[in-house]
Amino acid sequence: MGIVPVLGQSPHGEQLKMDCVRCHNPSGWSMDYATIQFDHDKTDFQLEGTHQQTDCKLCHTTLVFDQAPMDCVSCHTDVHSQSVGNDCTQCHGSETWLVDNIPELHEANGFPLIGSHSNLSCVECHTSETSLRFDRIGNDCISCHQDDYASTQNPNHTTAGYSTNCIECHNPLGFGWDSESINHDFFPLTQGHDIQDCTQCHTNGTYAGLSPECVSCHQEDYMATQDPNHQTSGFSTDCVTCHTTSPGWSPADIGNHDFFPLTLGHDIEDCKQCHTTENYSDASPECVSCHQSDFDQTSDPNHATSGFSTDCVTCHTTSPGWTPAEINHDFFPLTQGHDLQDCTQCHTNGTYAGLSPECVSCHQSDFDQTSDPNHATSGFSTDCVTCHTTSPGWTPATINHDFFPLTQGHDIQDCTQCHTNGTYTGLSPECVSCHQSDFDQTSDPNHATSGFSTDCVTCHTTSPGWTPATINHDFFPLTQGHDLQDCTQCHTNGTYTGLSPDCVSCHQDDYDQTNDPNHQAANFPTDCVACHTTNPGWTPAEFDHDGQYFPIYSGKHREGEVWNDCVECHANPTSYADFTCFTCHGLNETNNDHSDVNNYEYVSTACLECHPDGNN
């Protein structure tokens, strides 16, 4: 008779599909936990921490193992009374019930435990009938500090309308209620406003909704001021227009007068000379608002009919007397091809105002007709100076750095050596903008004390090392005897500006001490070039005796005579002046009868009328 297999129903439910021997001993239903082959980590609940030492039956109360719940509260009593949720793992780990991340938990919930909050016990904020219930109390300061807010009297927060957000005035990192962190940035408390007693400004105990306008506190100061009378003068009630917050209202700058700089003729102490009506507001900064009559009455040229701008600074400075007056053509420099003497060649219709300085306003046809290369199709700029100078014929044409030629020491490949801050527009081309320190430190000669121009090109090229240095002395050519290498031989006192170019300014002693002939007694001119060149030693010296005074190189005076020594005729130094024929030839020396000549003065000045060539 054969053996019939009998299948038993598993008490662990249909979901546990594994061989019984993996857990049970074939000799009985007892279990050997050392040899059990069931891996709990492959289920939906991994055994970690103290769960690994827990008896299975404490969680699996029935033999159907998958009926065991996996949420914490099913096994663990919620001692927090649902105040922190059902998920124990938010605060607790599987090793212990102790919580070591309380600061992190609070920060994750939007309330970091900083400052005095870091030293508090949980129950000091989370108050309830049990020390384990942590009901949410809100993250707003007032949620805990309503009593502090309501009881504060200095100042009274409630009547003052203070914000219930404590951190607007108090430091959350601090450990007290100090007010050092009151955020008054909307109205900075500087100088005279930096006072410790809030009630000096908040006089009625109101701290909210106050105006930051100066006049809201200083209306009486404004009204009582008489020098000048702020009210009648129409001064702004915005005190910072003229004053700082320095105590005593001083220093007081007459507002920001940069919109109309008070220079030269405008630099007057009495405001009423311009503000004649004592109205300091609404005064126009336009020149013509004061100088209309000057403009209308000017006739050379007639400003009105010429259409000149009523903006006086176009040609004038603020120097008194309207001088010097320069037609300020700097906005359009008249160089080379533009250097025309006849203004009407450009100002064709007699209009001087409103003309465009743009190149294309005159040279549109030149631009359009240029084909090598074609400027229009090439998209070249219509600003001609990008590539061209004002040289006639449009040549040479280069990448235009002509406003500041890059020659010699300036011919560098790294632009940032000059454009140090990365700015390429609006830089000054003046030498001194880069070389001020070189100018100030030069001592041989001392450029600053000598009054040298800060325009380096007056003497220097762009050659590195400032050499050679050629002083442009064309106003006084340094030729021959004047060609000296040591400037101090002439500039004896270190002065290089304002010196006279007249010979006698240097050679007075030479003039006075000359005896052959005596220049001073002979009344010779002090202009040395009348007879001398700049050759050293005052030689050769030429004197045009025939052309200017008396012919000695023609006629009888020349026959057999060579006039090399002035003293042959001018026997004494005084005989160079008022010299006449009779100085050498008296009437008694003549063979002709001059007895009918009664006027000796006449004869002495008229000999040449009869003896034009010096013959007897």
PDB file of C-alpha atoms in Angstrom, residues 314-426:
ATOM      1  CA  THR A 314      29.556 129.862 -25.544  1.00  0.00           C
ATOM      2  CA  CYS A 315      32.127 132.644 -26.009  1.00  0.00           C
ATOM      3  CA  HIS A 316      32.653 134.252 -22.599  1.00  0.00           C
ATOM      4  CA  THR A 317      33.933 133.178 -19.240  1.00  0.00           C
ATOM      5  CA  THR A 318      32.562 134.573 -15.997  1.00  0.00           C
ATOM      6  CA  SER A 319      35.467 137.035 -15.898  1.00  0.00           C
ATOM      7  CA  PRO A 320      34.220 140.564 -15.152  1.00  0.00           C
ATOM      8  CA  GLY A 321      33.875 142.905 -18.142  1.00  0.00           C
ATOM      9  CA  TRP A 322      33.073 140.154 -20.656  1.00  0.00           C
ATOM     10  CA  THR A 323      36.796 139.821 -21.444  1.00  0.00           C
ATOM     11  CA  PRO A 324      38.559 137.874 -22.639  1.00  0.00           C
ATOM     12  CA  ALA A 325      35.939 136.846 -25.162  1.00  0.00           C
ATOM     13  CA  GLU A 326      36.859 133.939 -27.354  1.00  0.00           C
ATOM     14  CA  ILE A 327      34.618 132.473 -29.957  1.00  0.00           C
ATOM     15  CA  ASN A 328      34.544 129.096 -28.397  1.00  0.00           C
ATOM     16  CA  HIS A 329      34.859 126.770 -31.312  1.00  0.00           C
ATOM     17  CA  ASP A 330      36.266 123.971 -29.190  1.00  0.00           C
ATOM     18  CA  PHE A 331      33.102 121.972 -29.778  1.00  0.00           C
ATOM     19  CA  PHE A 332      34.249 121.956 -33.419  1.00  0.00           C
ATOM     20  CA  PRO A 333      38.010 122.665 -33.685  1.00  0.00           C
ATOM     21  CA  LEU A 334      38.963 124.660 -36.778  1.00  0.00           C
ATOM     22  CA  THR A 335      42.059 122.740 -37.850  1.00  0.00           C
ATOM     23  CA  GLN A 336      43.669 122.202 -41.281  1.00  0.00           C
ATOM     24  CA  GLY A 337      40.907 121.926 -43.859  1.00  0.00           C
ATOM     25  CA  HIS A 338      38.465 123.460 -41.399  1.00  0.00           C
ATOM     26  CA  ASP A 339      40.795 126.370 -40.642  1.00  0.00           C
ATOM     27  CA  LEU A 340      38.887 128.902 -42.735  1.00  0.00           C
ATOM     28  CA  GLN A 341      38.995 132.629 -42.148  1.00  0.00           C
ATOM     29  CA  ASP A 342      35.643 133.335 -43.719  1.00  0.00           C
ATOM     30  CA  CYS A 343      32.952 132.121 -41.345  1.00  0.00           C
ATOM     31  CA  THR A 344      30.331 132.310 -44.089  1.00  0.00           C
ATOM     32  CA  GLN A 345      31.914 129.403 -45.936  1.00  0.00           C
ATOM     33  CA  CYS A 346      30.361 127.195 -43.282  1.00  0.00           C
ATOM     34  CA  HIS A 347      27.735 129.511 -41.883  1.00  0.00           C
ATOM     35  CA  THR A 348      26.308 130.020 -45.337  1.00  0.00           C
ATOM     36  CA  ASN A 349      23.028 131.600 -44.304  1.00  0.00           C
ATOM     37  CA  GLY A 350      24.411 133.812 -41.545  1.00  0.00           C
ATOM     38  CA  THR A 351      23.161 131.484 -38.832  1.00  0.00           C
ATOM     39  CA  TYR A 352      25.579 130.767 -36.030  1.00  0.00           C
ATOM     40  CA  ALA A 353      23.346 128.914 -33.642  1.00  0.00           C
ATOM     41  CA  GLY A 354      21.767 125.523 -33.914  1.00  0.00           C
ATOM     42  CA  LEU A 355      24.182 124.114 -36.485  1.00  0.00           C
ATOM     43  CA  SER A 356      25.077 120.484 -36.067  1.00  0.00           C
ATOM     44  CA  PRO A 357      28.744 119.692 -35.337  1.00  0.00           C
ATOM     45  CA  GLU A 358      28.322 116.224 -36.816  1.00  0.00           C
ATOM     46  CA  CYS A 359      30.667 115.566 -39.745  1.00  0.00           C
ATOM     47  CA  VAL A 360      27.882 114.181 -41.885  1.00  0.00           C
ATOM     48  CA  SER A 361      25.923 117.427 -41.677  1.00  0.00           C
ATOM     49  CA  CYS A 362      28.429 118.883 -44.210  1.00  0.00           C
ATOM     50  CA  HIS A 363      30.088 115.804 -45.656  1.00  0.00           C
ATOM     51  CA  GLN A 364      27.133 113.542 -46.436  1.00  0.00           C
ATOM     52  CA  SER A 365      27.825 113.689 -50.166  1.00  0.00           C
ATOM     53  CA  ASP A 366      31.537 112.889 -49.610  1.00  0.00           C
ATOM     54  CA  PHE A 367      30.525 109.912 -47.512  1.00  0.00           C
ATOM     55  CA  ASP A 368      27.962 108.662 -50.026  1.00  0.00           C
ATOM     56  CA  GLN A 369      30.265 109.038 -53.044  1.00  0.00           C
ATOM     57  CA  THR A 370      33.336 107.388 -51.541  1.00  0.00           C
ATOM     58  CA  SER A 371      33.855 104.019 -53.239  1.00  0.00           C
ATOM     59  CA  ASP A 372      37.365 102.964 -52.268  1.00  0.00           C
ATOM     60  CA  PRO A 373      36.186 101.573 -49.954  1.00  0.00           C
ATOM     61  CA  ASN A 374      32.464 102.155 -50.205  1.00  0.00           C
ATOM     62  CA  HIS A 375      31.682 103.819 -46.921  1.00  0.00           C
ATOM     63  CA  ALA A 376      27.929 103.392 -47.087  1.00  0.00           C
ATOM     64  CA  THR A 377      27.830  99.675 -47.910  1.00  0.00           C
ATOM     65  CA  SER A 378      30.732  98.992 -45.570  1.00  0.00           C
ATOM     66  CA  GLY A 379      28.763 100.382 -42.697  1.00  0.00           C
ATOM     67  CA  PHE A 380      31.481 102.887 -41.814  1.00  0.00           C
ATOM     68  CA  SER A 381      30.654 105.435 -39.174  1.00  0.00           C
ATOM     69  CA  THR A 382      29.509 108.803 -40.486  1.00  0.00           C
ATOM     70  CA  ASP A 383      31.745 110.328 -37.798  1.00  0.00           C
ATOM     71  CA  CYS A 384      34.670 111.094 -40.093  1.00  0.00           C
ATOM     72  CA  VAL A 385      37.171 111.632 -37.281  1.00  0.00           C
ATOM     73  CA  THR A 386      37.002 107.926 -36.517  1.00  0.00           C
ATOM     74  CA  CYS A 387      39.575 107.462 -39.285  1.00  0.00           C
ATOM     75  CA  HIS A 388      40.355 110.872 -40.802  1.00  0.00           C
ATOM     76  CA  THR A 389      42.009 114.052 -39.668  1.00  0.00           C
ATOM     77  CA  THR A 390      40.911 117.445 -40.945  1.00  0.00           C
ATOM     78  CA  SER A 391      43.753 117.405 -43.466  1.00  0.00           C
ATOM     79  CA  PRO A 392      42.460 118.454 -46.908  1.00  0.00           C
ATOM     80  CA  GLY A 393      41.875 115.560 -49.312  1.00  0.00           C
ATOM     81  CA  TRP A 394      40.871 113.093 -46.565  1.00  0.00           C
ATOM     82  CA  THR A 395      44.464 111.807 -46.265  1.00  0.00           C
ATOM     83  CA  PRO A 396      46.095 110.308 -44.338  1.00  0.00           C
ATOM     84  CA  ALA A 397      43.363 107.984 -43.095  1.00  0.00           C
ATOM     85  CA  THR A 398      44.204 105.855 -40.084  1.00  0.00           C
ATOM     86  CA  ILE A 399      42.530 104.297 -37.100  1.00  0.00           C
ATOM     87  CA  ASN A 400      42.078 107.620 -35.523  1.00  0.00           C
ATOM     88  CA  HIS A 401      44.010 108.032 -32.349  1.00  0.00           C
ATOM     89  CA  ASP A 402      45.008 111.495 -33.560  1.00  0.00           C
ATOM     90  CA  PHE A 403      43.261 113.124 -30.606  1.00  0.00           C
ATOM     91  CA  PHE A 404      46.134 111.556 -28.642  1.00  0.00           C
ATOM     92  CA  PRO A 405      48.973 110.390 -30.965  1.00  0.00           C
ATOM     93  CA  LEU A 406      50.603 107.153 -29.865  1.00  0.00           C
ATOM     94  CA  THR A 407      54.226 108.010 -30.609  1.00  0.00           C
ATOM     95  CA  GLN A 408      57.474 106.810 -29.018  1.00  0.00           C
ATOM     96  CA  GLY A 409      56.899 106.433 -25.273  1.00  0.00           C
ATOM     97  CA  HIS A 410      53.153 106.436 -25.847  1.00  0.00           C
ATOM     98  CA  ASP A 411      53.426 103.749 -28.528  1.00  0.00           C
ATOM     99  CA  ILE A 412      52.604 100.824 -26.277  1.00  0.00           C
ATOM    100  CA  GLN A 413      50.758  97.665 -27.174  1.00  0.00           C
ATOM    101  CA  ASP A 414      48.947  97.133 -23.884  1.00  0.00           C
ATOM    102  CA  CYS A 415      46.080  99.603 -23.738  1.00  0.00           C
ATOM    103  CA  THR A 416      45.554  98.999 -20.030  1.00  0.00           C
ATOM    104  CA  GLN A 417      48.850 100.730 -19.228  1.00  0.00           C
ATOM    105  CA  CYS A 418      47.066 104.007 -19.919  1.00  0.00           C
ATOM    106  CA  HIS A 419      43.437 102.945 -19.619  1.00  0.00           C
ATOM    107  CA  THR A 420      44.092 101.587 -16.166  1.00  0.00           C
ATOM    108  CA  ASN A 421      40.478 101.326 -15.087  1.00  0.00           C
ATOM    109  CA  GLY A 422      39.173  99.913 -18.348  1.00  0.00           C
ATOM    110  CA  THR A 423      37.654 103.237 -19.411  1.00  0.00           C
ATOM    111  CA  TYR A 424      38.242 104.289 -22.993  1.00  0.00           C
ATOM    112  CA  THR A 425      35.878 107.231 -23.342  1.00  0.00           C
ATOM    113  CA  GLY A 426      35.881 110.576 -21.620  1.00  0.00           C
TER     114      GLY A 426
END
